[in-house]
Amino acid sequence: MAQVEIESRGGDLEGVSIEGRESVVAQLDFDTGAVQLPLDQFSADAPEFTSRMTAAMETLVQRCLVERGFPGPVTIESKVSEEGRTFGAWSVSKAAAFGFAGEPERTAEDAVPRGAGYDEAFGSCLDDMRNSLRSEFSYTDAANIDRQISTAAYGLTVQSAAGKQAYEDRALCAESKGIVMDPDRISASVQYYEEAPDMQIRTATAFAECSVSTGAVQTLFDLMARYQTAMIERSAGALSEHQKKLAEISARFDAIISGAEVPE
């Protein structure tokens, strides 16, 4: 079996076997492009956790702005994304709407005119928020056991015989639709990212259709789910401690959002 070299902290992430794990599957929402994987419950990158983090960040910035005389809702750059494109475009509806680039993330509103001094106040409040959450960010940005498992599971998936076959099946389907593939035959040629939006959308939609019709995207995510499960079992102790830490951080986010914790 192919192996991925990765620094292990609290669990052996190399040489895992997924034999007998055929019942483990990823849950895919083909409309939204959302994916549910076994590692989500332990991951600082899971949508539920990142949504809570973003809400806490926005709450702190908004309270700060209100104190400076600038009321109104606040939107900051968000890590939240429903669509899981680990293996490329596969939600036909999303591809048809946004092409290969995917749905744009929310961006900061620091350029929205809200009166004299708003930009300066917004920047200052962002800095205050980052300082307030410095400890939490330091932990969630680190290469903790959840990210080690995610990286290793992805590597083993794409190196596996079944993963390579899934990619090849999709490439053949895409080429039958006239799509030029990159030499690695994993993704469509980068030339399409430079095309006019309507052309890019047509190509991305056809590519996504091949991801679904060949079963490639389901196969790839299922393989990753199985590798994750095997590694979760090997890293139970480290993951338990990591989960406790994320729960503590999440509880602080909730306190900020609810108003139970108001920074001085």
Tab-separated table of C-alpha atoms in Angstrom:
chain	number	residue	atom	x	y	z
A	1	MET	CA	0.000	0.000	0.000
A	2	ALA	CA	1.235	3.490	-0.785
A	3	GLN	CA	2.172	5.517	2.260
A	4	VAL	CA	2.287	9.206	3.075
A	5	GLU	CA	5.154	10.566	5.102
A	6	ILE	CA	3.779	12.893	7.715
A	7	GLU	CA	4.829	13.898	11.186
A	8	SER	CA	2.656	11.998	13.632
A	9	ARG	CA	1.580	13.534	16.935
A	10	GLY	CA	-0.295	11.058	19.059
A	11	GLY	CA	-1.117	8.445	16.438
A	12	ASP	CA	0.457	6.272	13.754
A	13	LEU	CA	-0.822	7.667	10.486
A	14	GLU	CA	1.242	5.512	8.156
A	15	GLY	CA	0.455	2.153	6.630
A	16	VAL	CA	-3.216	2.106	7.591
A	17	SER	CA	-5.527	-0.446	6.012
A	18	ILE	CA	-9.091	0.192	4.904
A	19	GLU	CA	-9.851	-3.466	4.282
A	20	GLY	CA	-13.274	-4.370	5.627
A	21	ARG	CA	-14.418	-0.734	5.798
A	22	GLU	CA	-16.626	-0.790	2.720
A	23	SER	CA	-19.617	0.264	4.817
A	24	VAL	CA	-17.952	3.614	5.600
A	25	VAL	CA	-19.136	6.189	3.068
A	26	ALA	CA	-19.071	9.950	2.701
A	27	GLN	CA	-22.374	11.805	2.653
A	28	LEU	CA	-22.568	14.060	-0.405
A	29	ASP	CA	-25.145	16.751	-1.104
A	30	PHE	CA	-24.992	17.025	-4.875
A	31	ASP	CA	-26.942	20.278	-4.921
A	32	THR	CA	-24.882	22.327	-2.452
A	33	GLY	CA	-21.622	20.429	-2.879
A	34	ALA	CA	-21.419	19.793	0.873
A	35	VAL	CA	-19.567	16.741	2.188
A	36	GLN	CA	-19.848	14.976	5.542
A	37	LEU	CA	-16.785	12.969	6.579
A	38	PRO	CA	-15.877	11.053	9.755
A	39	LEU	CA	-13.222	13.604	10.696
A	40	ASP	CA	-15.690	16.515	10.783
A	41	GLN	CA	-16.509	15.989	14.450
A	42	PHE	CA	-12.840	16.553	15.322
A	43	SER	CA	-11.958	19.217	12.763
A	44	ALA	CA	-11.320	22.932	13.194
A	45	ASP	CA	-12.051	23.193	9.466
A	46	ALA	CA	-15.544	21.687	9.666
A	47	PRO	CA	-18.335	24.089	8.580
A	48	GLU	CA	-20.077	24.071	11.977
A	49	PHE	CA	-16.929	25.114	13.825
A	50	THR	CA	-15.800	27.702	11.274
A	51	SER	CA	-19.289	29.224	11.185
A	52	ARG	CA	-19.214	29.668	14.953
A	53	MET	CA	-15.725	31.172	14.762
A	54	THR	CA	-16.789	33.651	12.092
A	55	ALA	CA	-19.869	34.657	14.083
A	56	ALA	CA	-17.730	35.325	17.168
A	57	MET	CA	-15.280	37.386	15.130
A	58	GLU	CA	-18.073	39.469	13.617
A	59	THR	CA	-19.688	39.951	17.029
A	60	LEU	CA	-16.494	41.350	18.531
A	61	VAL	CA	-15.888	43.687	15.598
A	62	GLN	CA	-19.476	44.905	15.571
A	63	ARG	CA	-19.500	45.665	19.305
A	64	CYS	CA	-16.262	47.559	18.922
A	65	LEU	CA	-17.661	49.605	16.027
A	66	VAL	CA	-20.862	50.397	17.929
A	67	GLU	CA	-18.754	51.756	20.786
A	68	ARG	CA	-17.046	54.028	18.249
A	69	GLY	CA	-20.332	55.262	16.840
A	70	PHE	CA	-20.670	53.047	13.785
A	71	PRO	CA	-23.729	50.793	14.215
A	72	GLY	CA	-24.868	48.243	11.692
A	73	PRO	CA	-24.134	44.633	10.739
A	74	VAL	CA	-20.557	43.592	10.047
A	75	THR	CA	-19.275	41.063	7.542
A	76	ILE	CA	-15.667	39.952	7.649
A	77	GLU	CA	-13.701	37.548	5.510
A	78	SER	CA	-15.040	34.076	6.121
A	79	LYS	CA	-13.496	30.605	6.024
A	80	VAL	CA	-16.957	29.092	5.787
A	81	SER	CA	-17.648	27.182	2.587
A	82	GLU	CA	-20.355	24.585	2.070
A	83	GLU	CA	-18.837	23.259	-1.113
A	84	GLY	CA	-16.113	20.637	-0.758
A	85	ARG	CA	-13.905	20.728	-3.843
A	86	THR	CA	-11.100	18.561	-2.531
A	87	PHE	CA	-11.390	16.510	-5.714
A	88	GLY	CA	-12.522	19.265	-8.066
A	89	ALA	CA	-15.918	20.442	-9.287
A	90	TRP	CA	-18.780	17.980	-8.805
A	91	SER	CA	-21.915	19.915	-7.846
A	92	VAL	CA	-23.501	20.481	-11.250
A	93	SER	CA	-25.708	23.288	-9.952
A	94	LYS	CA	-22.741	25.098	-8.387
A	95	ALA	CA	-20.595	24.653	-11.495
A	96	ALA	CA	-23.442	25.960	-13.642
A	97	ALA	CA	-23.647	29.052	-11.458
A	98	PHE	CA	-20.014	29.817	-10.677
A	99	GLY	CA	-17.781	27.828	-13.044
A	100	PHE	CA	-14.505	26.341	-11.826
A	101	ALA	CA	-13.851	29.116	-9.330
A	102	GLY	CA	-16.727	28.108	-7.110
A	103	GLU	CA	-18.974	30.309	-5.024
A	104	PRO	CA	-17.097	33.415	-3.832
A	105	GLU	CA	-16.453	33.697	-0.116
A	106	ARG	CA	-17.844	36.584	1.850
A	107	THR	CA	-15.410	39.480	2.000
A	108	ALA	CA	-14.817	42.288	4.454
A	109	GLU	CA	-17.009	45.358	4.230
A	110	ASP	CA	-14.255	47.781	5.156
A	111	ALA	CA	-14.757	49.581	1.838
A	112	VAL	CA	-18.467	50.248	2.447
A	113	PRO	CA	-18.920	53.975	3.222
A	114	ARG	CA	-20.537	54.436	6.632
A	115	GLY	CA	-19.362	57.875	7.582
A	116	ALA	CA	-16.137	59.670	8.355
A	117	GLY	CA	-13.531	57.555	10.085
A	118	TYR	CA	-15.236	54.236	9.468
A	119	ASP	CA	-12.314	52.627	7.640
A	120	GLU	CA	-9.902	53.550	10.407
A	121	ALA	CA	-12.285	52.310	13.094
A	122	PHE	CA	-12.932	49.067	11.215
A	123	GLY	CA	-9.210	48.328	10.943
A	124	SER	CA	-8.649	49.114	14.597
A	125	CYS	CA	-11.559	46.891	15.651
A	126	LEU	CA	-10.198	44.039	13.507
A	127	ASP	CA	-6.890	44.323	15.349
A	128	ASP	CA	-8.678	44.307	18.713
A	129	MET	CA	-10.637	41.205	17.697
A	130	ARG	CA	-7.484	39.374	16.599
A	131	ASN	CA	-5.774	40.233	19.885
A	132	SER	CA	-8.793	39.049	21.859
A	133	LEU	CA	-8.821	35.700	20.036
A	134	ARG	CA	-5.048	35.320	19.684
A	135	SER	CA	-4.888	32.171	21.793
A	136	GLU	CA	-7.776	30.524	19.946
A	137	PHE	CA	-6.338	31.372	16.534
A	138	SER	CA	-2.917	30.099	17.563
A	139	TYR	CA	-4.413	26.705	18.280
A	140	THR	CA	-6.864	26.395	15.394
A	141	ASP	CA	-4.289	27.538	12.827
A	142	ALA	CA	-1.752	24.907	13.903
A	143	ALA	CA	-1.139	21.536	12.260
A	144	ASN	CA	-2.992	19.617	14.958
A	145	ILE	CA	-3.940	15.951	14.753
A	146	ASP	CA	-7.114	16.709	12.760
A	147	ARG	CA	-5.148	18.343	9.951
A	148	GLN	CA	-2.504	15.628	10.024
A	149	ILE	CA	-5.179	12.989	9.512
A	150	SER	CA	-6.896	15.010	6.786
A	151	THR	CA	-3.630	15.458	4.890
A	152	ALA	CA	-2.609	11.836	5.220
A	153	ALA	CA	-6.045	10.502	4.238
A	154	TYR	CA	-6.092	12.675	1.133
A	155	GLY	CA	-2.616	11.513	0.126
A	156	LEU	CA	-3.468	7.847	0.541
A	157	THR	CA	-6.707	8.327	-1.388
A	158	VAL	CA	-5.093	9.836	-4.474
A	159	GLN	CA	-2.224	7.334	-4.377
A	160	SER	CA	-4.501	4.308	-4.130
A	161	ALA	CA	-5.330	2.159	-7.147
A	162	ALA	CA	-9.043	2.867	-6.715
A	163	GLY	CA	-8.414	6.604	-6.442
A	164	LYS	CA	-6.275	6.653	-9.578
A	165	GLN	CA	-8.937	4.689	-11.458
A	166	ALA	CA	-11.623	7.150	-10.377
A	167	TYR	CA	-9.578	10.028	-11.718
A	168	GLU	CA	-8.963	8.163	-14.974
A	169	ASP	CA	-12.654	7.361	-15.413
A	170	ARG	CA	-13.545	11.026	-14.979
A	171	ALA	CA	-10.768	12.125	-17.358
A	172	LEU	CA	-12.033	9.815	-20.088
A	173	CYS	CA	-15.578	11.125	-19.639
A	174	ALA	CA	-14.377	14.744	-19.722
A	175	GLU	CA	-12.312	14.145	-22.844
A	176	SER	CA	-15.319	12.563	-24.527
A	177	LYS	CA	-17.052	15.923	-23.990
A	178	GLY	CA	-14.156	17.766	-25.622
A	179	ILE	CA	-12.542	18.974	-22.405
A	180	VAL	CA	-8.755	19.279	-22.443
A	181	MET	CA	-7.273	17.766	-19.284
A	182	ASP	CA	-4.076	18.794	-17.552
A	183	PRO	CA	-1.177	16.341	-18.005
A	184	ASP	CA	-1.911	14.851	-14.569
A	185	ARG	CA	-5.424	13.979	-15.864
A	186	ILE	CA	-6.812	15.024	-12.488
A	187	SER	CA	-8.253	18.386	-13.448
A	188	ALA	CA	-9.284	20.316	-16.522
A	189	SER	CA	-6.609	22.422	-18.170
A	190	VAL	CA	-5.869	25.705	-16.425
A	191	GLN	CA	-6.709	27.431	-19.708
A	192	TYR	CA	-10.391	27.223	-18.770
A	193	TYR	CA	-9.873	29.410	-15.707
A	194	GLU	CA	-8.928	32.237	-18.061
A	195	GLU	CA	-11.941	31.811	-20.330
A	196	ALA	CA	-14.924	34.155	-20.432
A	197	PRO	CA	-17.454	33.285	-17.706
A	198	ASP	CA	-19.996	31.661	-20.039
A	199	MET	CA	-17.365	29.394	-21.626
A	200	GLN	CA	-15.882	28.480	-18.270
A	201	ILE	CA	-19.302	27.649	-16.882
A	202	ARG	CA	-20.088	25.320	-19.787
A	203	THR	CA	-16.823	23.451	-19.293
A	204	ALA	CA	-17.096	23.327	-15.487
A	205	THR	CA	-20.646	22.011	-15.737
A	206	ALA	CA	-19.624	19.235	-18.124
A	207	PHE	CA	-16.682	18.367	-15.873
A	208	ALA	CA	-18.943	18.226	-12.806
A	209	GLU	CA	-21.382	15.998	-14.687
A	210	CYS	CA	-18.516	13.564	-15.339
A	211	SER	CA	-17.542	13.653	-11.651
A	212	VAL	CA	-21.041	12.440	-10.836
A	213	SER	CA	-21.923	10.143	-13.753
A	214	THR	CA	-18.711	8.103	-13.486
A	215	GLY	CA	-19.055	7.795	-9.713
A	216	ALA	CA	-15.573	9.289	-9.370
A	217	VAL	CA	-16.379	11.891	-6.736
A	218	GLN	CA	-18.301	9.422	-4.558
A	219	THR	CA	-15.480	6.885	-4.838
A	220	LEU	CA	-12.811	9.436	-3.915
A	221	PHE	CA	-14.677	10.804	-0.918
A	222	ASP	CA	-15.588	7.285	0.229
A	223	LEU	CA	-11.939	6.284	0.121
A	224	MET	CA	-10.962	9.353	2.108
A	225	ALA	CA	-13.697	8.614	4.652
A	226	ARG	CA	-12.323	5.092	5.113
A	227	TYR	CA	-8.756	6.256	5.556
A	228	GLN	CA	-9.926	8.886	8.013
A	229	THR	CA	-11.814	6.262	9.999
A	230	ALA	CA	-8.762	4.013	10.225
A	231	MET	CA	-6.587	6.893	11.395
A	232	ILE	CA	-9.202	8.129	13.865
A	233	GLU	CA	-9.118	4.725	15.546
A	234	ARG	CA	-5.315	4.797	15.742
A	235	SER	CA	-5.255	8.337	17.129
A	236	ALA	CA	-8.075	8.097	19.659
A	237	GLY	CA	-6.106	9.574	22.564
A	238	ALA	CA	-4.755	12.572	20.664
A	239	LEU	CA	-8.136	13.236	19.064
A	240	SER	CA	-9.899	13.114	22.420
A	241	GLU	CA	-7.610	15.822	23.787
A	242	HIS	CA	-7.972	17.842	20.604
A	243	GLN	CA	-11.765	17.561	20.737
A	244	LYS	CA	-11.760	18.826	24.339
A	245	LYS	CA	-9.691	21.834	23.300
A	246	LEU	CA	-12.021	22.628	20.392
A	247	ALA	CA	-15.003	22.330	22.750
A	248	GLU	CA	-13.415	24.890	25.078
A	249	ILE	CA	-12.757	27.244	22.190
A	250	SER	CA	-16.263	26.737	20.814
A	251	ALA	CA	-17.735	27.493	24.249
A	252	ARG	CA	-15.875	30.796	24.306
A	253	PHE	CA	-17.179	31.635	20.836
A	254	ASP	CA	-20.724	30.912	22.060
A	255	ALA	CA	-20.203	33.143	25.105
A	256	ILE	CA	-19.043	35.994	22.888
A	257	ILE	CA	-21.947	35.569	20.467
A	258	SER	CA	-24.563	35.406	23.256
A	259	GLY	CA	-23.123	38.375	25.120
A	260	ALA	CA	-22.195	36.330	28.182
A	261	GLU	CA	-18.599	37.422	27.597
A	262	VAL	CA	-18.054	41.061	26.710
A	263	PRO	CA	-14.407	42.142	26.393
A	264	GLU	CA	-13.440	45.186	28.412
